[in-house]
């Protein structure tokens, strides 16, 4: 894997299809969604103008994933570490 590809994979989901075509970001997500049993939904969202919306939402979430994670899971990490610490203290 080249350094450029490694950096690109850190920023977005990449899928290499059997025919060698590389999909990234929203299109890769739709491909995976279709392969996981939702081909109709994937085909509908793969058409213009919906694919544009999928790409915009994908990039927004990808760029803000740390903020979203902190917002959604604010107390989760603290609660888990508190529970682990209390389990260590118990005999």
Short mmCIF file of N, CA and C in Angstrom, two decimals:
data_model
loop_
_atom_site.label_atom_id
_atom_site.label_comp_id
_atom_site.label_asym_id
_atom_site.label_seq_id
_atom_site.Cartn_x
_atom_site.Cartn_y
_atom_site.Cartn_z
N UNK A 1 0.86 -1.17 0.00
CA UNK A 1 0.00 0.00 0.00
C UNK A 1 0.91 1.23 0.00
N UNK A 2 0.62 2.15 -0.88
CA UNK A 2 1.40 3.38 -0.94
C UNK A 2 1.01 4.31 0.21
N UNK A 3 1.87 5.27 0.50
CA UNK A 3 1.55 6.23 1.57
C UNK A 3 0.31 7.04 1.24
N UNK A 4 0.18 7.42 -0.04
CA UNK A 4 -0.99 8.20 -0.45
C UNK A 4 -2.28 7.41 -0.24
N UNK A 5 -2.26 6.13 -0.61
CA UNK A 5 -3.45 5.29 -0.42
C UNK A 5 -3.73 5.07 1.06
N UNK A 6 -2.69 4.92 1.86
CA UNK A 6 -2.87 4.75 3.30
C UNK A 6 -3.52 5.98 3.91
N UNK A 7 -3.09 7.17 3.51
CA UNK A 7 -3.71 8.41 4.01
C UNK A 7 -5.16 8.51 3.54
N UNK A 8 -5.41 8.14 2.29
CA UNK A 8 -6.78 8.19 1.75
C UNK A 8 -7.69 7.23 2.50
N UNK A 9 -7.18 6.05 2.83
CA UNK A 9 -7.99 5.07 3.56
C UNK A 9 -8.28 5.52 4.99
N UNK A 10 -7.41 6.35 5.54
CA UNK A 10 -7.65 6.88 6.88
C UNK A 10 -8.78 7.89 6.87
N UNK A 11 -9.01 8.53 5.72
CA UNK A 11 -10.04 9.56 5.61
C UNK A 11 -11.39 9.04 5.15
N UNK A 12 -11.41 7.93 4.41
CA UNK A 12 -12.67 7.46 3.84
C UNK A 12 -12.64 5.95 3.64
N UNK A 13 -13.81 5.36 3.67
CA UNK A 13 -13.99 3.95 3.39
C UNK A 13 -13.64 3.68 1.93
N UNK A 14 -12.89 2.61 1.68
CA UNK A 14 -12.55 2.22 0.31
C UNK A 14 -12.97 0.77 0.10
N UNK A 15 -13.50 0.47 -1.07
CA UNK A 15 -13.89 -0.89 -1.44
C UNK A 15 -13.31 -1.16 -2.83
N UNK A 16 -12.68 -2.31 -2.98
CA UNK A 16 -12.22 -2.74 -4.30
C UNK A 16 -13.13 -3.88 -4.72
N UNK A 17 -13.88 -3.64 -5.79
CA UNK A 17 -14.80 -4.66 -6.28
C UNK A 17 -14.05 -5.78 -6.98
N UNK A 18 -14.74 -6.89 -7.23
CA UNK A 18 -14.11 -8.03 -7.91
C UNK A 18 -13.56 -7.66 -9.28
N UNK A 19 -14.22 -6.71 -9.96
CA UNK A 19 -13.76 -6.31 -11.29
C UNK A 19 -12.61 -5.31 -11.23
N UNK A 20 -12.14 -4.96 -10.02
CA UNK A 20 -11.01 -4.06 -9.85
C UNK A 20 -11.37 -2.60 -9.64
N UNK A 21 -12.65 -2.28 -9.81
CA UNK A 21 -13.07 -0.89 -9.62
C UNK A 21 -12.97 -0.52 -8.14
N UNK A 22 -12.39 0.65 -7.87
CA UNK A 22 -12.27 1.12 -6.49
C UNK A 22 -13.36 2.14 -6.21
N UNK A 23 -14.09 1.90 -5.13
CA UNK A 23 -15.14 2.82 -4.69
C UNK A 23 -14.67 3.43 -3.39
N UNK A 24 -15.02 4.70 -3.17
CA UNK A 24 -14.64 5.32 -1.91
C UNK A 24 -15.78 6.17 -1.38
N UNK A 25 -15.71 6.43 -0.10
CA UNK A 25 -16.64 7.32 0.60
C UNK A 25 -18.08 6.81 0.50
N UNK A 26 -19.01 7.66 0.08
CA UNK A 26 -20.42 7.32 0.05
C UNK A 26 -20.74 6.18 -0.89
N UNK A 27 -20.06 6.13 -2.04
CA UNK A 27 -20.32 5.04 -2.99
C UNK A 27 -19.87 3.69 -2.41
N UNK A 28 -18.76 3.69 -1.68
CA UNK A 28 -18.30 2.46 -1.02
C UNK A 28 -19.29 2.04 0.07
N UNK A 29 -19.81 3.00 0.79
CA UNK A 29 -20.79 2.72 1.82
C UNK A 29 -22.06 2.10 1.22
N UNK A 30 -22.53 2.66 0.11
CA UNK A 30 -23.72 2.10 -0.55
C UNK A 30 -23.45 0.70 -1.09
N UNK A 31 -22.25 0.46 -1.62
CA UNK A 31 -21.90 -0.87 -2.11
C UNK A 31 -21.95 -1.87 -0.95
N UNK A 32 -21.35 -1.51 0.18
CA UNK A 32 -21.36 -2.39 1.35
C UNK A 32 -22.78 -2.63 1.84
N UNK A 33 -23.59 -1.58 1.85
CA UNK A 33 -24.98 -1.70 2.28
C UNK A 33 -25.72 -2.68 1.37
N UNK A 34 -25.50 -2.59 0.08
CA UNK A 34 -26.12 -3.51 -0.86
C UNK A 34 -25.67 -4.95 -0.66
N UNK A 35 -24.39 -5.13 -0.39
CA UNK A 35 -23.86 -6.48 -0.16
C UNK A 35 -24.35 -7.08 1.14
N UNK A 36 -24.71 -6.23 2.09
CA UNK A 36 -25.18 -6.72 3.38
C UNK A 36 -26.68 -7.00 3.42
N UNK A 37 -27.33 -6.95 2.25
CA UNK A 37 -28.73 -7.37 2.20
C UNK A 37 -29.73 -6.29 1.91
N UNK A 38 -29.28 -5.12 1.52
CA UNK A 38 -30.19 -4.02 1.22
C UNK A 38 -29.91 -3.45 -0.19
N UNK A 39 -29.97 -4.31 -1.21
CA UNK A 39 -29.62 -3.83 -2.54
C UNK A 39 -30.57 -2.79 -3.11
N UNK A 40 -31.84 -2.87 -2.79
CA UNK A 40 -32.79 -1.90 -3.32
C UNK A 40 -32.50 -0.50 -2.78
N UNK A 41 -32.28 -0.41 -1.49
CA UNK A 41 -31.96 0.88 -0.87
C UNK A 41 -30.66 1.42 -1.47
N UNK A 42 -29.66 0.56 -1.63
CA UNK A 42 -28.38 0.99 -2.20
C UNK A 42 -28.56 1.50 -3.63
N UNK A 43 -29.35 0.80 -4.42
CA UNK A 43 -29.58 1.25 -5.81
C UNK A 43 -30.33 2.57 -5.87
N UNK A 44 -31.31 2.75 -5.01
CA UNK A 44 -32.08 4.00 -5.01
C UNK A 44 -31.17 5.17 -4.65
N UNK A 45 -30.38 5.02 -3.58
CA UNK A 45 -29.53 6.11 -3.14
C UNK A 45 -28.30 6.32 -4.04
N UNK A 46 -28.01 5.37 -4.91
CA UNK A 46 -26.89 5.51 -5.83
C UNK A 46 -27.23 6.36 -7.06
N UNK A 47 -28.49 6.74 -7.21
CA UNK A 47 -28.91 7.55 -8.36
C UNK A 47 -28.86 9.03 -8.04
N UNK A 48 -28.60 9.82 -9.09
CA UNK A 48 -28.63 11.28 -8.92
C UNK A 48 -30.05 11.72 -8.65
N UNK A 49 -30.32 12.64 -7.85
CA UNK A 49 -29.44 13.49 -7.04
C UNK A 49 -29.17 12.92 -5.66
N UNK A 50 -29.71 11.74 -5.34
CA UNK A 50 -29.54 11.19 -4.00
C UNK A 50 -28.09 10.85 -3.68
N UNK A 51 -27.33 10.42 -4.68
CA UNK A 51 -25.92 10.10 -4.44
C UNK A 51 -25.16 11.33 -3.97
N UNK A 52 -25.54 12.49 -4.46
CA UNK A 52 -24.89 13.73 -4.02
C UNK A 52 -25.15 13.97 -2.54
N UNK A 53 -26.37 13.71 -2.12
CA UNK A 53 -26.70 13.86 -0.70
C UNK A 53 -25.94 12.84 0.15
N UNK A 54 -25.84 11.61 -0.34
CA UNK A 54 -25.10 10.57 0.38
C UNK A 54 -23.64 11.01 0.55
N UNK A 55 -23.03 11.51 -0.52
CA UNK A 55 -21.63 11.95 -0.45
C UNK A 55 -21.46 13.12 0.51
N UNK A 56 -22.37 14.08 0.47
CA UNK A 56 -22.26 15.25 1.36
C UNK A 56 -22.39 14.82 2.82
N UNK A 57 -23.38 13.99 3.11
CA UNK A 57 -23.57 13.52 4.49
C UNK A 57 -22.39 12.67 4.93
N UNK A 58 -21.88 11.80 4.04
CA UNK A 58 -20.73 10.97 4.38
C UNK A 58 -19.53 11.84 4.76
N UNK A 59 -19.22 12.82 3.93
CA UNK A 59 -18.06 13.67 4.21
C UNK A 59 -18.25 14.51 5.46
N UNK A 60 -19.47 14.97 5.71
CA UNK A 60 -19.72 15.76 6.93
C UNK A 60 -19.49 14.89 8.16
N UNK A 61 -20.03 13.67 8.15
CA UNK A 61 -19.84 12.76 9.29
C UNK A 61 -18.37 12.39 9.43
N UNK A 62 -17.69 12.11 8.32
CA UNK A 62 -16.27 11.73 8.38
C UNK A 62 -15.42 12.86 8.96
N UNK A 63 -15.70 14.08 8.57
CA UNK A 63 -14.92 15.21 9.07
C UNK A 63 -15.24 15.57 10.50
N UNK A 64 -16.40 15.22 10.97
CA UNK A 64 -16.82 15.58 12.32
C UNK A 64 -17.01 14.37 13.23
N UNK A 65 -16.42 13.23 12.89
CA UNK A 65 -16.67 12.00 13.64
C UNK A 65 -16.24 12.10 15.09
N UNK A 66 -15.17 12.83 15.38
CA UNK A 66 -14.74 12.96 16.78
C UNK A 66 -15.74 13.78 17.59
N UNK A 67 -16.21 14.87 17.00
CA UNK A 67 -17.22 15.68 17.70
C UNK A 67 -18.51 14.90 17.90
N UNK A 68 -18.93 14.18 16.87
CA UNK A 68 -20.16 13.38 16.96
C UNK A 68 -20.01 12.32 18.03
N UNK A 69 -18.85 11.68 18.07
CA UNK A 69 -18.60 10.65 19.07
C UNK A 69 -18.66 11.22 20.48
N UNK A 70 -18.03 12.38 20.68
CA UNK A 70 -18.08 13.01 22.01
C UNK A 70 -19.51 13.38 22.38
N UNK A 71 -20.27 13.86 21.42
CA UNK A 71 -21.65 14.27 21.68
C UNK A 71 -22.54 13.07 22.01
N UNK A 72 -22.42 12.00 21.24
CA UNK A 72 -23.29 10.84 21.43
C UNK A 72 -22.86 9.96 22.59
N UNK A 73 -21.57 9.87 22.84
CA UNK A 73 -21.07 8.93 23.84
C UNK A 73 -20.34 9.67 24.95
N UNK A 74 -20.89 10.77 25.34
CA UNK A 74 -20.28 11.65 26.33
C UNK A 74 -19.89 10.91 27.61
N UNK A 75 -20.81 10.19 28.21
CA UNK A 75 -20.52 9.53 29.48
C UNK A 75 -20.14 8.07 29.34
N UNK A 76 -20.19 7.52 28.15
CA UNK A 76 -19.96 6.08 27.98
C UNK A 76 -18.55 5.68 28.36
N UNK A 77 -17.54 6.40 27.89
CA UNK A 77 -16.16 6.04 28.17
C UNK A 77 -15.86 6.19 29.66
N UNK A 78 -16.35 7.25 30.24
CA UNK A 78 -16.14 7.46 31.68
C UNK A 78 -16.82 6.38 32.51
N UNK A 79 -18.02 6.00 32.13
CA UNK A 79 -18.75 4.97 32.86
C UNK A 79 -18.03 3.63 32.76
N UNK A 80 -17.48 3.32 31.60
CA UNK A 80 -16.76 2.06 31.43
C UNK A 80 -15.49 2.04 32.25
N UNK A 81 -14.74 3.15 32.25
CA UNK A 81 -13.49 3.18 33.01
C UNK A 81 -13.78 3.16 34.51
N UNK A 82 -14.86 3.81 34.96
CA UNK A 82 -15.23 3.78 36.37
C UNK A 82 -15.59 2.36 36.81
N UNK A 83 -16.31 1.64 35.95
CA UNK A 83 -16.71 0.27 36.28
C UNK A 83 -15.48 -0.64 36.34
N UNK A 84 -14.56 -0.46 35.39
CA UNK A 84 -13.35 -1.29 35.39
C UNK A 84 -12.51 -1.02 36.63
N UNK A 85 -12.43 0.24 37.03
CA UNK A 85 -11.65 0.60 38.23
C UNK A 85 -12.29 0.00 39.48
N UNK A 86 -13.62 0.01 39.56
CA UNK A 86 -14.28 -0.54 40.74
C UNK A 86 -14.14 -2.06 40.78
N UNK A 87 -14.10 -2.71 39.62
CA UNK A 87 -13.93 -4.17 39.58
C UNK A 87 -12.53 -4.56 40.03
N UNK A 88 -11.54 -3.71 39.73
CA UNK A 88 -10.17 -4.00 40.14
C UNK A 88 -10.04 -3.93 41.67
N UNK A 89 -10.78 -3.03 42.31
CA UNK A 89 -10.70 -2.85 43.75
C UNK A 89 -11.38 -3.98 44.52
N UNK A 90 -12.39 -4.58 43.93
CA UNK A 90 -13.12 -5.66 44.62
C UNK A 90 -12.28 -6.93 44.64
N UNK A 91 -12.31 -7.67 45.76
CA UNK A 91 -11.50 -8.92 45.84
C UNK A 91 -12.07 -10.03 45.01
#
